[in-house]
Coordinates of C-alpha atoms in Angstrom, one line a residue:
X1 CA 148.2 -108.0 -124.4
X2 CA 144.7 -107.4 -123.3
X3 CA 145.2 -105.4 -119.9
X4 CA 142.0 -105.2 -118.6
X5 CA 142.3 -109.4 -118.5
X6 CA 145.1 -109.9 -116.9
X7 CA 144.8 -106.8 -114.3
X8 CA 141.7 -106.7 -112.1
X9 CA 141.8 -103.6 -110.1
X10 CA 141.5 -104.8 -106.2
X11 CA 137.9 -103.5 -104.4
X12 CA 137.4 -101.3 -106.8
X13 CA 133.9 -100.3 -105.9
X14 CA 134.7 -99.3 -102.8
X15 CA 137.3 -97.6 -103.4
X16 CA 134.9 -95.3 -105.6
X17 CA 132.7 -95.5 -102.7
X18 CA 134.6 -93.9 -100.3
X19 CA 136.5 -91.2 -102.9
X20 CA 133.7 -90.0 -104.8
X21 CA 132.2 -88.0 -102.7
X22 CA 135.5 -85.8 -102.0
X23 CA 135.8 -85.3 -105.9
X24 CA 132.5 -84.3 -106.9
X25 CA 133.7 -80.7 -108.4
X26 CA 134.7 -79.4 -111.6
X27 CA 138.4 -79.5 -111.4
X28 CA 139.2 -81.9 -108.6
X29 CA 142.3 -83.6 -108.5
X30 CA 142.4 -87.3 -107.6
X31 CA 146.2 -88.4 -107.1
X32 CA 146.9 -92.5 -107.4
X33 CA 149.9 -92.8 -105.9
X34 CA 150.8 -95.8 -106.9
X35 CA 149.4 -96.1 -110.7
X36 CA 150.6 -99.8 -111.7
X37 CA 148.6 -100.5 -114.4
X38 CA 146.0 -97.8 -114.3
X39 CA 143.2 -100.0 -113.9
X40 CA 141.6 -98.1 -110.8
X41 CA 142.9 -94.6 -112.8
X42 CA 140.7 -95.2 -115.5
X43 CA 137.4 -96.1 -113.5
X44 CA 137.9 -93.2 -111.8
X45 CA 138.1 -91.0 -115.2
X46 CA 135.3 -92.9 -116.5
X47 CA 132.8 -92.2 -114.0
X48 CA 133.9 -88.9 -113.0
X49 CA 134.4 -86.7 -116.2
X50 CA 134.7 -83.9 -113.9
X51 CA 137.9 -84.7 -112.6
X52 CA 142.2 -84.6 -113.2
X53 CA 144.1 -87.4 -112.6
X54 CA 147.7 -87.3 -111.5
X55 CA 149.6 -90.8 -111.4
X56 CA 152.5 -91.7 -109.5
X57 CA 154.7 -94.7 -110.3
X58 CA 158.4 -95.7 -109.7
X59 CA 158.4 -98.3 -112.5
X60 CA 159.0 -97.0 -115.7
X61 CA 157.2 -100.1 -117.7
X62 CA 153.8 -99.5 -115.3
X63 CA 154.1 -95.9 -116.2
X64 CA 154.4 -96.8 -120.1
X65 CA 151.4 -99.7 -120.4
X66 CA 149.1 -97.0 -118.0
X67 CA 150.1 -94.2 -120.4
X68 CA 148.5 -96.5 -123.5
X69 CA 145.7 -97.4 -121.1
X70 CA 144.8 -93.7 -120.5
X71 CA 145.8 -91.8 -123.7
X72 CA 142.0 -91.2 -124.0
X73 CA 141.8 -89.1 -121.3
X74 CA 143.9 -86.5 -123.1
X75 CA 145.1 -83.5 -120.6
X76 CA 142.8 -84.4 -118.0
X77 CA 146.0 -87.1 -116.9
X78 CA 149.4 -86.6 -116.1
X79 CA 151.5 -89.3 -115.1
X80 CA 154.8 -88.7 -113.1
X81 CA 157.8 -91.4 -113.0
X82 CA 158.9 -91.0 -109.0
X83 CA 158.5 -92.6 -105.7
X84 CA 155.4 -92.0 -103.7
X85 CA 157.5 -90.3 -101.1
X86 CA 157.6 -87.4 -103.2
X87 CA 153.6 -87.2 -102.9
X88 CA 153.9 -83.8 -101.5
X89 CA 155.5 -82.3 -104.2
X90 CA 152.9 -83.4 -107.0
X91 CA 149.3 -83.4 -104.6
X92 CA 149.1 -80.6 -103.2
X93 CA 145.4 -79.3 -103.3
X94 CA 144.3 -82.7 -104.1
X95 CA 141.0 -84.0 -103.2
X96 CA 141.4 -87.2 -102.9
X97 CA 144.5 -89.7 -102.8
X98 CA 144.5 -93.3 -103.3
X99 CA 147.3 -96.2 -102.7
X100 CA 147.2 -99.2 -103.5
X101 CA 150.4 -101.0 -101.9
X102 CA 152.9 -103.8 -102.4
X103 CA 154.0 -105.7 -105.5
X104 CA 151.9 -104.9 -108.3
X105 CA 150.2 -107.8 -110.9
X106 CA 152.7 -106.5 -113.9
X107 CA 155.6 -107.3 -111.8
X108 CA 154.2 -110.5 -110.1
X109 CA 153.5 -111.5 -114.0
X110 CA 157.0 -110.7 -115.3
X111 CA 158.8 -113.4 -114.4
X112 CA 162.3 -111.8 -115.4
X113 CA 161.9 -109.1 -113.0
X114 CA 162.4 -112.2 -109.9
X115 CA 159.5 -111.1 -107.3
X116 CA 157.9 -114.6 -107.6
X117 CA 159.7 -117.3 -105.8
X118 CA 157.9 -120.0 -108.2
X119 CA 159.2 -118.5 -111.4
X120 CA 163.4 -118.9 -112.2
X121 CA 164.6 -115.3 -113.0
X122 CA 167.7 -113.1 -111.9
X123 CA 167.4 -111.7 -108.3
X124 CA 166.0 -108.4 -109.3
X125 CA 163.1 -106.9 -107.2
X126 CA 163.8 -103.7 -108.1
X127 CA 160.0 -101.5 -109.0
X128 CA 162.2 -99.1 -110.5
X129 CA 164.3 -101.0 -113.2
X130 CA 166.6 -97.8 -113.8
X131 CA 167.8 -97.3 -110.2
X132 CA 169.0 -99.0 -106.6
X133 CA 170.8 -102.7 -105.6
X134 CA 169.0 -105.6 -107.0
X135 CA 168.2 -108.4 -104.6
X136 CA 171.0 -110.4 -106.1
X137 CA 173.6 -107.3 -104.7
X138 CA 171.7 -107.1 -101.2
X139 CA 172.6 -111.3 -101.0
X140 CA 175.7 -110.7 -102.1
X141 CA 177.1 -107.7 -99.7
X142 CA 175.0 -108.0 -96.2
X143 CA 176.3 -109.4 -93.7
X144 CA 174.9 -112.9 -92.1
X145 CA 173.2 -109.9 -89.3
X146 CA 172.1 -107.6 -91.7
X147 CA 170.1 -110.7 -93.9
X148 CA 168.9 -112.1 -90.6
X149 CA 167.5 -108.3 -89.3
X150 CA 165.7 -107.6 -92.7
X151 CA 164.6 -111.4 -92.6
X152 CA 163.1 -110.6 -88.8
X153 CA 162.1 -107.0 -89.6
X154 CA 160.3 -107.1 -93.0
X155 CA 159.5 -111.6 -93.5
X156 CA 158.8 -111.8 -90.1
X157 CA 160.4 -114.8 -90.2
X158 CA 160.9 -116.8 -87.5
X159 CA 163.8 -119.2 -89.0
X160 CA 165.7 -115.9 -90.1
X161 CA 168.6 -116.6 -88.5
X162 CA 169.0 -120.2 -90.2
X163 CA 167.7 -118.8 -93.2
X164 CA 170.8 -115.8 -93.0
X165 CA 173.3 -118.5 -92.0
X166 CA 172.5 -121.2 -94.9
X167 CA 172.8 -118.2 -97.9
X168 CA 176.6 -116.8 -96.5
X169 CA 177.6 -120.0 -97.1
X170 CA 176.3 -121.0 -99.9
X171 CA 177.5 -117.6 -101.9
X172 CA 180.9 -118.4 -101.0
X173 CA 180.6 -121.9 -103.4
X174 CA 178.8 -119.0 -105.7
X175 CA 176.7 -116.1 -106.1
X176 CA 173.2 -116.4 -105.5
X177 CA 171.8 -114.7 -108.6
X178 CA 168.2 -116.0 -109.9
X179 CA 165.4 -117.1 -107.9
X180 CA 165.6 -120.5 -108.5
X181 CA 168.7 -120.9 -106.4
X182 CA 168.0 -119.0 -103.9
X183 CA 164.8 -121.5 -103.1
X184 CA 166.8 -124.1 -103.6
X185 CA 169.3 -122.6 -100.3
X186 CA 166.2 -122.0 -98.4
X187 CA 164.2 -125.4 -98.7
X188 CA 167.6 -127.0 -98.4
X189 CA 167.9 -125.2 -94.6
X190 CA 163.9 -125.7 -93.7
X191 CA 163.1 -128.5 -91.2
X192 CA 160.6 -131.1 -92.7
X193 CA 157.8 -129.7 -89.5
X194 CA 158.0 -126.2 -90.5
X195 CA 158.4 -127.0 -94.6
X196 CA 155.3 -129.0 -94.5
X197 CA 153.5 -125.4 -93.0
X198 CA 154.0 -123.3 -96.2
X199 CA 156.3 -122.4 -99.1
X200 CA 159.9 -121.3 -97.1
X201 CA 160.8 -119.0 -99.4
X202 CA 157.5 -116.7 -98.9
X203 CA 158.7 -114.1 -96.3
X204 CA 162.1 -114.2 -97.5
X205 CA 161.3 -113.1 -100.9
X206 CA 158.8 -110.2 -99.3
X207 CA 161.5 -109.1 -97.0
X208 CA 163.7 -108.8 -100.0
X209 CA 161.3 -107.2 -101.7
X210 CA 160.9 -104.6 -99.3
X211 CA 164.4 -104.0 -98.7
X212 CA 165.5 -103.4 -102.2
X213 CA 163.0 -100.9 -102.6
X214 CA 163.0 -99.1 -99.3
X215 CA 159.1 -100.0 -99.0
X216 CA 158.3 -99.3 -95.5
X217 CA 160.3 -96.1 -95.0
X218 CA 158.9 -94.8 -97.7
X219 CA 155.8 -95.3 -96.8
X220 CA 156.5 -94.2 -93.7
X221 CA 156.8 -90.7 -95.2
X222 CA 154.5 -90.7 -98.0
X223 CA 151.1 -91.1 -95.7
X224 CA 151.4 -88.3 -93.8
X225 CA 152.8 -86.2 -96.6
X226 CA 149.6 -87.3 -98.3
X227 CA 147.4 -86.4 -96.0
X228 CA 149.1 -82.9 -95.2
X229 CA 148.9 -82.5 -99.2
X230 CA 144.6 -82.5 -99.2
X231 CA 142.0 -80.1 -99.1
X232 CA 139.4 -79.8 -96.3
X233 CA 137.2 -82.5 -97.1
X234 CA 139.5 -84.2 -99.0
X235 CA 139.9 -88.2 -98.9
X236 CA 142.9 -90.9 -99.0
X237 CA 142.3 -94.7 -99.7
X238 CA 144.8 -96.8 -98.6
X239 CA 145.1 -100.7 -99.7
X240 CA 147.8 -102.8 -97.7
X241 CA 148.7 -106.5 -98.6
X242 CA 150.5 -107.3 -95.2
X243 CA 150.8 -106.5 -91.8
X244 CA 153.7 -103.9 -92.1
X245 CA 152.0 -101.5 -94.4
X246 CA 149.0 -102.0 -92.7
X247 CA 150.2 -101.2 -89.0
X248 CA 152.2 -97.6 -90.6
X249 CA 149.1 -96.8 -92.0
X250 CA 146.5 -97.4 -89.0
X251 CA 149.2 -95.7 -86.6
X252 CA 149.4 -92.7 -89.6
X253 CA 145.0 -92.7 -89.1
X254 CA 145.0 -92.7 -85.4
X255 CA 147.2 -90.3 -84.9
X256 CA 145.9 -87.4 -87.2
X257 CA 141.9 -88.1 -86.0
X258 CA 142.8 -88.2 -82.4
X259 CA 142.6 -85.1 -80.5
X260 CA 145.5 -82.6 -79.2
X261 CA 144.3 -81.2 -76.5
X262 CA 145.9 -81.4 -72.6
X263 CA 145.0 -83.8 -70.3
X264 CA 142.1 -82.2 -68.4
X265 CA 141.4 -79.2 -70.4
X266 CA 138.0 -78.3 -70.3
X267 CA 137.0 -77.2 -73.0
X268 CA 138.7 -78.4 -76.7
X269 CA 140.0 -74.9 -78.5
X270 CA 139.9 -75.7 -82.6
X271 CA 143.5 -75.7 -82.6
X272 CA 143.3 -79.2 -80.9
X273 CA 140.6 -80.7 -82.9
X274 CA 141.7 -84.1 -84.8
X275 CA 142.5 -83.1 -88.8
X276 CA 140.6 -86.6 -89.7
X277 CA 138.0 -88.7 -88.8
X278 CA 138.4 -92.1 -90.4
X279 CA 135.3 -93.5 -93.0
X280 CA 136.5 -97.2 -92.4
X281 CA 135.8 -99.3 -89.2
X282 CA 139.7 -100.9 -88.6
X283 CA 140.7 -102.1 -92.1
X284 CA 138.1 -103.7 -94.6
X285 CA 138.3 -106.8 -96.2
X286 CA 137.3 -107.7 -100.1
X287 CA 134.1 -109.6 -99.9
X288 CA 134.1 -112.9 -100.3
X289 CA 132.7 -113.0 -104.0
X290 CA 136.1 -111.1 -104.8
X291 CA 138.2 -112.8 -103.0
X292 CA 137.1 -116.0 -104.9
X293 CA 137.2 -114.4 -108.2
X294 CA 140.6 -112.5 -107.9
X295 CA 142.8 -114.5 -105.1
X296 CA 145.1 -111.0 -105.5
X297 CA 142.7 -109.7 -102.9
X298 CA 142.1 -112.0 -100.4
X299 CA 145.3 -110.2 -98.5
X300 CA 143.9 -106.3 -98.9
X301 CA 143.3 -104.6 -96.0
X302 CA 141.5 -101.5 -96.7
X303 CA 141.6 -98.1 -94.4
X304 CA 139.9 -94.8 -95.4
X305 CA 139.8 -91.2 -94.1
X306 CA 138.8 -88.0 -94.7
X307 CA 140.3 -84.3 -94.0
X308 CA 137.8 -82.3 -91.4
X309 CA 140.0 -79.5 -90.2
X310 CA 142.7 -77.3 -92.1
X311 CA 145.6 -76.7 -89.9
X312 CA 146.3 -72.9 -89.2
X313 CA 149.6 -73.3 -91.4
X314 CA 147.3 -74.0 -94.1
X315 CA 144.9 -71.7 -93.7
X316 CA 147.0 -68.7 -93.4
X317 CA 148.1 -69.3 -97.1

């Protein structure tokens, strides 16, 4: 398997861009918290000989194909098999972090691991093979709520309700376990108007997705961890494929580059001075010469910041 054909590393460039100016010293630690396939890892150790990389990944096969992919790197890599919430264990004194969310090509690719709604394969979902409830076992056990809340909450669905309906009854003829099926329940409930708008099992399948793997709470925790894990003048990347991520991360951005201080204070003491100022202008899009060549990038939405200010917790260490 040629990796470096099937995996193209979304806006890499400027992902270099915006880091490489935080990692310019002998000994700097860049952290890729979610490693996948290594693609923008090894760029990164390429270009910047200077530099330690520490990978993150929950899934155990990413972690073994990037471990091939980097072995030329010798010590200057470790790779850690863990969920990015635990970022603040493994970055601390990092100079610059980079994520890269969502689903991730090796998954999307292996159709046996039932992410795609276009390929037949058990109900899986899980990122981390050796751990959790599958999607088959959320199907089977929530309630016709629960499916309908997740559907809302993380598909932004708007047929949720229908959707959470037409699988509780179909389980009860037989359990819904492979992908196949499941479309079959969900086209099966989808008015002609609205079926005719897009593939019905899209936000399903993504709400699903996120469920089984706890996707927005964790990331939820892992960005500000992340950011309370760099140095002063330290950087974080962070790519988002839909609107969820994206909004956790903006709100994450704003809130640690806005100021502290009291309404009406005249002057603004150092303890209130924002800890970040943000390098992108809202999120960034992958120009259109990428998004032709790679259509894994025409969702990215792309948000950047860097460290300006070292809490007085910090500094008293």
């Amino acid at each position: 398997m040629d990796i470096r054909r099937i995996h193209t590393p979304v806006m890499l460039e400027r992902c270099v861009e915006l880091l490489a100016p935080a990692l310019q010293h002998d000994g700097a630690v860049l952290v890729d918290a979610t490693l996948g396939m290594g693609g923008h890892s090894e760029a990164f150790l390429e270009r910047l000989p200077n530099i330690r990389l520490v990978g993150l990944d929950r899934d155990t096969d990413a972690l073994r194909i990037a471990g091939e992919r980097l072995a030329r790197f010798g010590d200057r890599v470790t790779l850690v098999h863990t969920v990015y919430d635990a970022i603040g264990t493994h970055a601390q004194g990092a100079s610059g972090i980079l994520f890269d969310l969502g689903v991730s090509s090796l998954q999307l690719d292996e159709a046996e691991r039932g992410f795609a709604y276009a390929k037949d394969a058990p109900l899986d979902m899980r990122m981390d093979q050796s751990s959790g409830v599958t999607a088959a076992e959320v199907l089977a056990t929530y309630s016709e709520g629960q499916l309908r809340r997740i559907f809302e909450r993380y598909g932004e669905e708007k047929l949720a309700g229908r959707y959470a309906r037409a699988i509780v009854q179909a389980r009860q003829t037989a359990p819904l376990e492979r992908s196949g099926r499941l479309v079959e329940v969900l086209q099966d409930a989808t008015p002609a108007a609205v079926a005719r708008a897009g593939h019905p099992a899209k936000r399903v399948f993504q709400a699903l997705r996120i469920e089984v793997n706890r996707e927005l709470n964790v990331l939820a925790d892992a960005i500000p961890a992340a950011m309370d894990a760099l140095v002063l003048g330290g950087r974080i990347v962070v790519m988002s494929y839909q609107s969820l991520e994206d909004r956790l991360v903006k709100q994450a951005f704003a809130a640690a580059s806005a100021s502290t201080a009291p309404a009406g204070l005249p002057v603004e003491l150092p303890e209130h001075a924002p800890r970040f100022k943000t390098l992108t202008k809202g999120a960034e899009l992958a120009d259109e010469e990428e998004r032709a060549a790679n259509p894994r990038a025409i969702p990215v939405r792309l948000r950047a910041a860097e460290r300006v200010r070292d809490d007085q917790r910090r500094a008293a260490r």
